Amino acid sequence: MSLVIRQATLEDFASIHKYLTSAGVSTGGLGDHLTNYLVVENPNENKIVGTVGLEIYREDERLYGLMRSLVLENSTVQAQVGMELLSRFFAYAETKSLTALYLFTKSTGIDLFIHMGFSTVQADALPTCILQSPPYLANAQQDMVPMGHLYKSTTYPHAPVDIVDK
């Protein structure tokens, strides 16, 4: 199976919305951040088989990113493309001058993201803009673990995030 990883376009909105809805993932805020999504597409079937999105929020002159909607269609796609999708996503996020990148995961994803340089974060240590984001509000009552990765810090003291050195 030949797959393509590419940046989403406005024309992808309906397909991504349908894909995320069928996967049981919240689509709140999708339209506002669509061009910061990457999609995995099966060009033979003209079908989206994976997504990951970046939402960017500003607070106190700093930019914070929130990774969301990491969904891959099946285990075959996950095994072959998942790490490449994440690698491209993190490279893309680094071009956005973010202070930090956050994500919410289930406990089964913690080890993967620690391996990628993230660490767990207490919810009360998250920036207000992340706490008020549609993904956080949609998942606040669910069993999720906030994680963060600081790109660089120019002020001290650092935010209360445990950094895992690579």
PDB file of C-alpha atoms in Angstrom:
ATOM      1  CA  MET A   1       0.000   0.000   0.000  1.00  0.00           C
ATOM      2  CA  SER A   2       1.409   3.373  -1.018  1.00  0.00           C
ATOM      3  CA  LEU A   3       0.732   6.151   1.499  1.00  0.00           C
ATOM      4  CA  VAL A   4       1.454   9.878   1.410  1.00  0.00           C
ATOM      5  CA  ILE A   5       1.976  12.174   4.417  1.00  0.00           C
ATOM      6  CA  ARG A   6       1.109  15.774   3.602  1.00  0.00           C
ATOM      7  CA  GLN A   7      -0.131  19.004   5.119  1.00  0.00           C
ATOM      8  CA  ALA A   8      -3.906  19.307   5.185  1.00  0.00           C
ATOM      9  CA  THR A   9      -5.674  21.820   2.961  1.00  0.00           C
ATOM     10  CA  LEU A  10      -9.018  23.545   3.375  1.00  0.00           C
ATOM     11  CA  GLU A  11     -10.457  21.051   0.898  1.00  0.00           C
ATOM     12  CA  ASP A  12      -9.681  18.265   3.396  1.00  0.00           C
ATOM     13  CA  PHE A  13     -12.004  19.641   6.090  1.00  0.00           C
ATOM     14  CA  ALA A  14     -15.006  17.389   5.392  1.00  0.00           C
ATOM     15  CA  SER A  15     -12.860  14.249   5.044  1.00  0.00           C
ATOM     16  CA  ILE A  16     -10.891  14.948   8.229  1.00  0.00           C
ATOM     17  CA  HIS A  17     -14.055  15.825  10.150  1.00  0.00           C
ATOM     18  CA  LYS A  18     -15.710  12.574   9.051  1.00  0.00           C
ATOM     19  CA  TYR A  19     -12.561  10.553   9.800  1.00  0.00           C
ATOM     20  CA  LEU A  20     -12.150  11.976  13.315  1.00  0.00           C
ATOM     21  CA  THR A  21     -15.855  11.638  14.090  1.00  0.00           C
ATOM     22  CA  SER A  22     -15.822   7.974  13.049  1.00  0.00           C
ATOM     23  CA  ALA A  23     -12.813   7.439  15.343  1.00  0.00           C
ATOM     24  CA  GLY A  24     -14.665   9.026  18.275  1.00  0.00           C
ATOM     25  CA  VAL A  25     -12.307  12.009  18.458  1.00  0.00           C
ATOM     26  CA  SER A  26     -13.535  15.532  19.236  1.00  0.00           C
ATOM     27  CA  THR A  27     -13.571  17.868  16.242  1.00  0.00           C
ATOM     28  CA  GLY A  28     -13.991  21.081  18.245  1.00  0.00           C
ATOM     29  CA  GLY A  29     -11.676  23.771  16.875  1.00  0.00           C
ATOM     30  CA  LEU A  30     -10.782  21.740  13.778  1.00  0.00           C
ATOM     31  CA  GLY A  31     -11.713  24.498  11.338  1.00  0.00           C
ATOM     32  CA  ASP A  32      -9.554  27.048  13.161  1.00  0.00           C
ATOM     33  CA  HIS A  33      -6.404  24.917  12.941  1.00  0.00           C
ATOM     34  CA  LEU A  34      -6.936  22.795   9.838  1.00  0.00           C
ATOM     35  CA  THR A  35      -3.860  23.997   7.955  1.00  0.00           C
ATOM     36  CA  ASN A  36      -1.696  22.858  10.897  1.00  0.00           C
ATOM     37  CA  TYR A  37      -2.820  19.258  10.416  1.00  0.00           C
ATOM     38  CA  LEU A  38      -0.880  16.518   8.707  1.00  0.00           C
ATOM     39  CA  VAL A  39      -2.793  13.732   7.015  1.00  0.00           C
ATOM     40  CA  VAL A  40      -1.838  10.256   5.917  1.00  0.00           C
ATOM     41  CA  GLU A  41      -3.551   9.596   2.628  1.00  0.00           C
ATOM     42  CA  ASN A  42      -4.004   6.481   0.544  1.00  0.00           C
ATOM     43  CA  PRO A  43      -3.899   8.075  -2.922  1.00  0.00           C
ATOM     44  CA  ASN A  44      -5.102   4.872  -4.596  1.00  0.00           C
ATOM     45  CA  GLU A  45      -8.404   5.173  -2.743  1.00  0.00           C
ATOM     46  CA  ASN A  46      -8.322   8.970  -2.278  1.00  0.00           C
ATOM     47  CA  LYS A  47      -8.859   8.269   1.414  1.00  0.00           C
ATOM     48  CA  ILE A  48      -7.438   9.712   4.630  1.00  0.00           C
ATOM     49  CA  VAL A  49      -6.101   6.940   6.875  1.00  0.00           C
ATOM     50  CA  GLY A  50      -4.341   9.037   9.526  1.00  0.00           C
ATOM     51  CA  THR A  51      -4.137  12.497  11.075  1.00  0.00           C
ATOM     52  CA  VAL A  52      -2.297  14.556  13.622  1.00  0.00           C
ATOM     53  CA  GLY A  53      -2.942  18.226  14.322  1.00  0.00           C
ATOM     54  CA  LEU A  54      -1.226  21.215  15.887  1.00  0.00           C
ATOM     55  CA  GLU A  55      -3.210  23.922  17.607  1.00  0.00           C
ATOM     56  CA  ILE A  56      -1.278  27.085  18.430  1.00  0.00           C
ATOM     57  CA  TYR A  57      -2.285  29.376  21.287  1.00  0.00           C
ATOM     58  CA  ARG A  58      -0.786  32.671  22.472  1.00  0.00           C
ATOM     59  CA  GLU A  59      -0.462  33.654  26.104  1.00  0.00           C
ATOM     60  CA  ASP A  60       1.725  36.408  27.575  1.00  0.00           C
ATOM     61  CA  GLU A  61       3.560  36.868  24.256  1.00  0.00           C
ATOM     62  CA  ARG A  62       4.475  33.179  24.161  1.00  0.00           C
ATOM     63  CA  LEU A  63       3.249  30.558  21.718  1.00  0.00           C
ATOM     64  CA  TYR A  64       2.124  27.173  22.986  1.00  0.00           C
ATOM     65  CA  GLY A  65       1.320  24.199  20.821  1.00  0.00           C
ATOM     66  CA  LEU A  66      -1.159  21.430  21.465  1.00  0.00           C
ATOM     67  CA  MET A  67      -0.855  18.163  19.589  1.00  0.00           C
ATOM     68  CA  ARG A  68      -4.205  16.589  18.930  1.00  0.00           C
ATOM     69  CA  SER A  69      -6.127  14.102  16.840  1.00  0.00           C
ATOM     70  CA  LEU A  70      -3.362  11.544  16.421  1.00  0.00           C
ATOM     71  CA  VAL A  71      -5.401   8.824  14.751  1.00  0.00           C
ATOM     72  CA  LEU A  72      -4.216   6.023  12.481  1.00  0.00           C
ATOM     73  CA  GLU A  73      -6.624   3.685  10.740  1.00  0.00           C
ATOM     74  CA  ASN A  74      -5.238   0.262  11.595  1.00  0.00           C
ATOM     75  CA  SER A  75      -2.246  -1.571  12.994  1.00  0.00           C
ATOM     76  CA  THR A  76      -0.652  -1.971   9.564  1.00  0.00           C
ATOM     77  CA  VAL A  77      -0.711   1.777   9.019  1.00  0.00           C
ATOM     78  CA  GLN A  78       0.462   2.394  12.587  1.00  0.00           C
ATOM     79  CA  ALA A  79       3.451   0.079  12.259  1.00  0.00           C
ATOM     80  CA  GLN A  80       4.556   1.403   8.883  1.00  0.00           C
ATOM     81  CA  VAL A  81       3.754   5.091   9.114  1.00  0.00           C
ATOM     82  CA  GLY A  82       3.127   6.118  12.726  1.00  0.00           C
ATOM     83  CA  MET A  83       6.692   7.012  13.633  1.00  0.00           C
ATOM     84  CA  GLU A  84       7.236   8.836  10.339  1.00  0.00           C
ATOM     85  CA  LEU A  85       4.051  10.842  10.907  1.00  0.00           C
ATOM     86  CA  LEU A  86       5.184  11.801  14.409  1.00  0.00           C
ATOM     87  CA  SER A  87       8.678  12.662  13.199  1.00  0.00           C
ATOM     88  CA  ARG A  88       7.299  14.976  10.536  1.00  0.00           C
ATOM     89  CA  PHE A  89       4.803  16.466  12.973  1.00  0.00           C
ATOM     90  CA  PHE A  90       7.491  17.299  15.552  1.00  0.00           C
ATOM     91  CA  ALA A  91       9.720  18.801  12.844  1.00  0.00           C
ATOM     92  CA  TYR A  92       6.767  20.912  11.673  1.00  0.00           C
ATOM     93  CA  ALA A  93       5.982  22.025  15.245  1.00  0.00           C
ATOM     94  CA  GLU A  94       9.599  23.134  15.729  1.00  0.00           C
ATOM     95  CA  THR A  95       9.210  25.617  12.863  1.00  0.00           C
ATOM     96  CA  LYS A  96       6.457  27.457  14.766  1.00  0.00           C
ATOM     97  CA  SER A  97       8.627  29.118  17.467  1.00  0.00           C
ATOM     98  CA  LEU A  98       6.734  27.416  20.278  1.00  0.00           C
ATOM     99  CA  THR A  99       7.735  27.788  23.904  1.00  0.00           C
ATOM    100  CA  ALA A 100       6.297  24.348  24.617  1.00  0.00           C
ATOM    101  CA  LEU A 101       4.284  21.610  22.972  1.00  0.00           C
ATOM    102  CA  TYR A 102       1.607  19.812  24.974  1.00  0.00           C
ATOM    103  CA  LEU A 103      -0.514  16.751  24.356  1.00  0.00           C
ATOM    104  CA  PHE A 104      -3.070  14.645  26.172  1.00  0.00           C
ATOM    105  CA  THR A 105      -2.730  10.876  26.087  1.00  0.00           C
ATOM    106  CA  LYS A 106      -4.119   7.805  27.734  1.00  0.00           C
ATOM    107  CA  SER A 107      -1.820   5.985  30.136  1.00  0.00           C
ATOM    108  CA  THR A 108      -0.894   3.533  27.364  1.00  0.00           C
ATOM    109  CA  GLY A 109       0.825   6.341  25.413  1.00  0.00           C
ATOM    110  CA  ILE A 110       2.992   7.726  28.201  1.00  0.00           C
ATOM    111  CA  ASP A 111       6.083   5.600  27.507  1.00  0.00           C
ATOM    112  CA  LEU A 112       6.058   6.428  23.793  1.00  0.00           C
ATOM    113  CA  PHE A 113       5.953  10.168  24.411  1.00  0.00           C
ATOM    114  CA  ILE A 114       8.553  10.042  27.212  1.00  0.00           C
ATOM    115  CA  HIS A 115      10.831   8.329  24.681  1.00  0.00           C
ATOM    116  CA  MET A 116      10.185  11.312  22.375  1.00  0.00           C
ATOM    117  CA  GLY A 117      11.252  13.888  24.968  1.00  0.00           C
ATOM    118  CA  PHE A 118       7.941  14.636  26.693  1.00  0.00           C
ATOM    119  CA  SER A 119       7.192  14.422  30.387  1.00  0.00           C
ATOM    120  CA  THR A 120       4.027  14.330  32.415  1.00  0.00           C
ATOM    121  CA  VAL A 121       2.624  17.659  33.564  1.00  0.00           C
ATOM    122  CA  GLN A 122       0.137  18.391  36.316  1.00  0.00           C
ATOM    123  CA  ALA A 123      -3.009  19.945  34.860  1.00  0.00           C
ATOM    124  CA  ASP A 124      -2.714  22.979  37.149  1.00  0.00           C
ATOM    125  CA  ALA A 125       0.731  23.685  35.630  1.00  0.00           C
ATOM    126  CA  LEU A 126      -0.630  23.959  32.077  1.00  0.00           C
ATOM    127  CA  PRO A 127      -0.865  27.426  30.531  1.00  0.00           C
ATOM    128  CA  THR A 128      -4.351  28.920  30.806  1.00  0.00           C
ATOM    129  CA  CYS A 129      -4.695  28.969  27.021  1.00  0.00           C
ATOM    130  CA  ILE A 130      -4.254  25.167  26.931  1.00  0.00           C
ATOM    131  CA  LEU A 131      -6.699  24.693  29.825  1.00  0.00           C
ATOM    132  CA  GLN A 132      -9.284  26.706  27.874  1.00  0.00           C
ATOM    133  CA  SER A 133      -8.701  24.931  24.550  1.00  0.00           C
ATOM    134  CA  PRO A 134     -11.530  22.869  23.011  1.00  0.00           C
ATOM    135  CA  PRO A 135      -9.534  19.597  23.258  1.00  0.00           C
ATOM    136  CA  TYR A 136      -8.858  20.093  26.975  1.00  0.00           C
ATOM    137  CA  LEU A 137     -12.436  21.088  27.716  1.00  0.00           C
ATOM    138  CA  ALA A 138     -13.760  18.117  25.729  1.00  0.00           C
ATOM    139  CA  ASN A 139     -11.511  15.643  27.567  1.00  0.00           C
ATOM    140  CA  ALA A 140     -11.157  17.157  31.043  1.00  0.00           C
ATOM    141  CA  GLN A 141     -13.392  14.546  32.678  1.00  0.00           C
ATOM    142  CA  GLN A 142     -11.776  11.607  30.895  1.00  0.00           C
ATOM    143  CA  ASP A 143      -8.784   9.537  31.915  1.00  0.00           C
ATOM    144  CA  MET A 144      -6.086  11.560  30.176  1.00  0.00           C
ATOM    145  CA  VAL A 145      -2.521  12.431  31.058  1.00  0.00           C
ATOM    146  CA  PRO A 146      -1.173  15.885  30.129  1.00  0.00           C
ATOM    147  CA  MET A 147       2.377  15.818  28.793  1.00  0.00           C
ATOM    148  CA  GLY A 148       4.695  18.595  27.695  1.00  0.00           C
ATOM    149  CA  HIS A 149       7.946  19.297  25.911  1.00  0.00           C
ATOM    150  CA  LEU A 150       9.756  22.615  26.387  1.00  0.00           C
ATOM    151  CA  TYR A 151      11.598  23.776  23.292  1.00  0.00           C
ATOM    152  CA  LYS A 152      13.648  26.480  24.954  1.00  0.00           C
ATOM    153  CA  SER A 153      13.324  28.795  27.865  1.00  0.00           C
ATOM    154  CA  THR A 154      14.439  32.384  28.006  1.00  0.00           C
ATOM    155  CA  THR A 155      13.010  33.179  31.428  1.00  0.00           C
ATOM    156  CA  TYR A 156      13.513  31.711  34.869  1.00  0.00           C
ATOM    157  CA  PRO A 157      12.181  29.999  36.841  1.00  0.00           C
ATOM    158  CA  HIS A 158      11.048  27.306  34.432  1.00  0.00           C
ATOM    159  CA  ALA A 159       7.440  26.213  34.323  1.00  0.00           C
ATOM    160  CA  PRO A 160       6.781  23.184  36.558  1.00  0.00           C
ATOM    161  CA  VAL A 161       7.431  20.541  33.919  1.00  0.00           C
ATOM    162  CA  ASP A 162       9.721  17.575  34.461  1.00  0.00           C
ATOM    163  CA  ILE A 163      12.032  17.566  31.461  1.00  0.00           C
ATOM    164  CA  VAL A 164      13.382  14.227  30.311  1.00  0.00           C
ATOM    165  CA  ASP A 165      16.790  14.650  28.684  1.00  0.00           C
ATOM    166  CA  LYS A 166      17.402  12.613  25.570  1.00  0.00           C
TER     167      LYS A 166
END
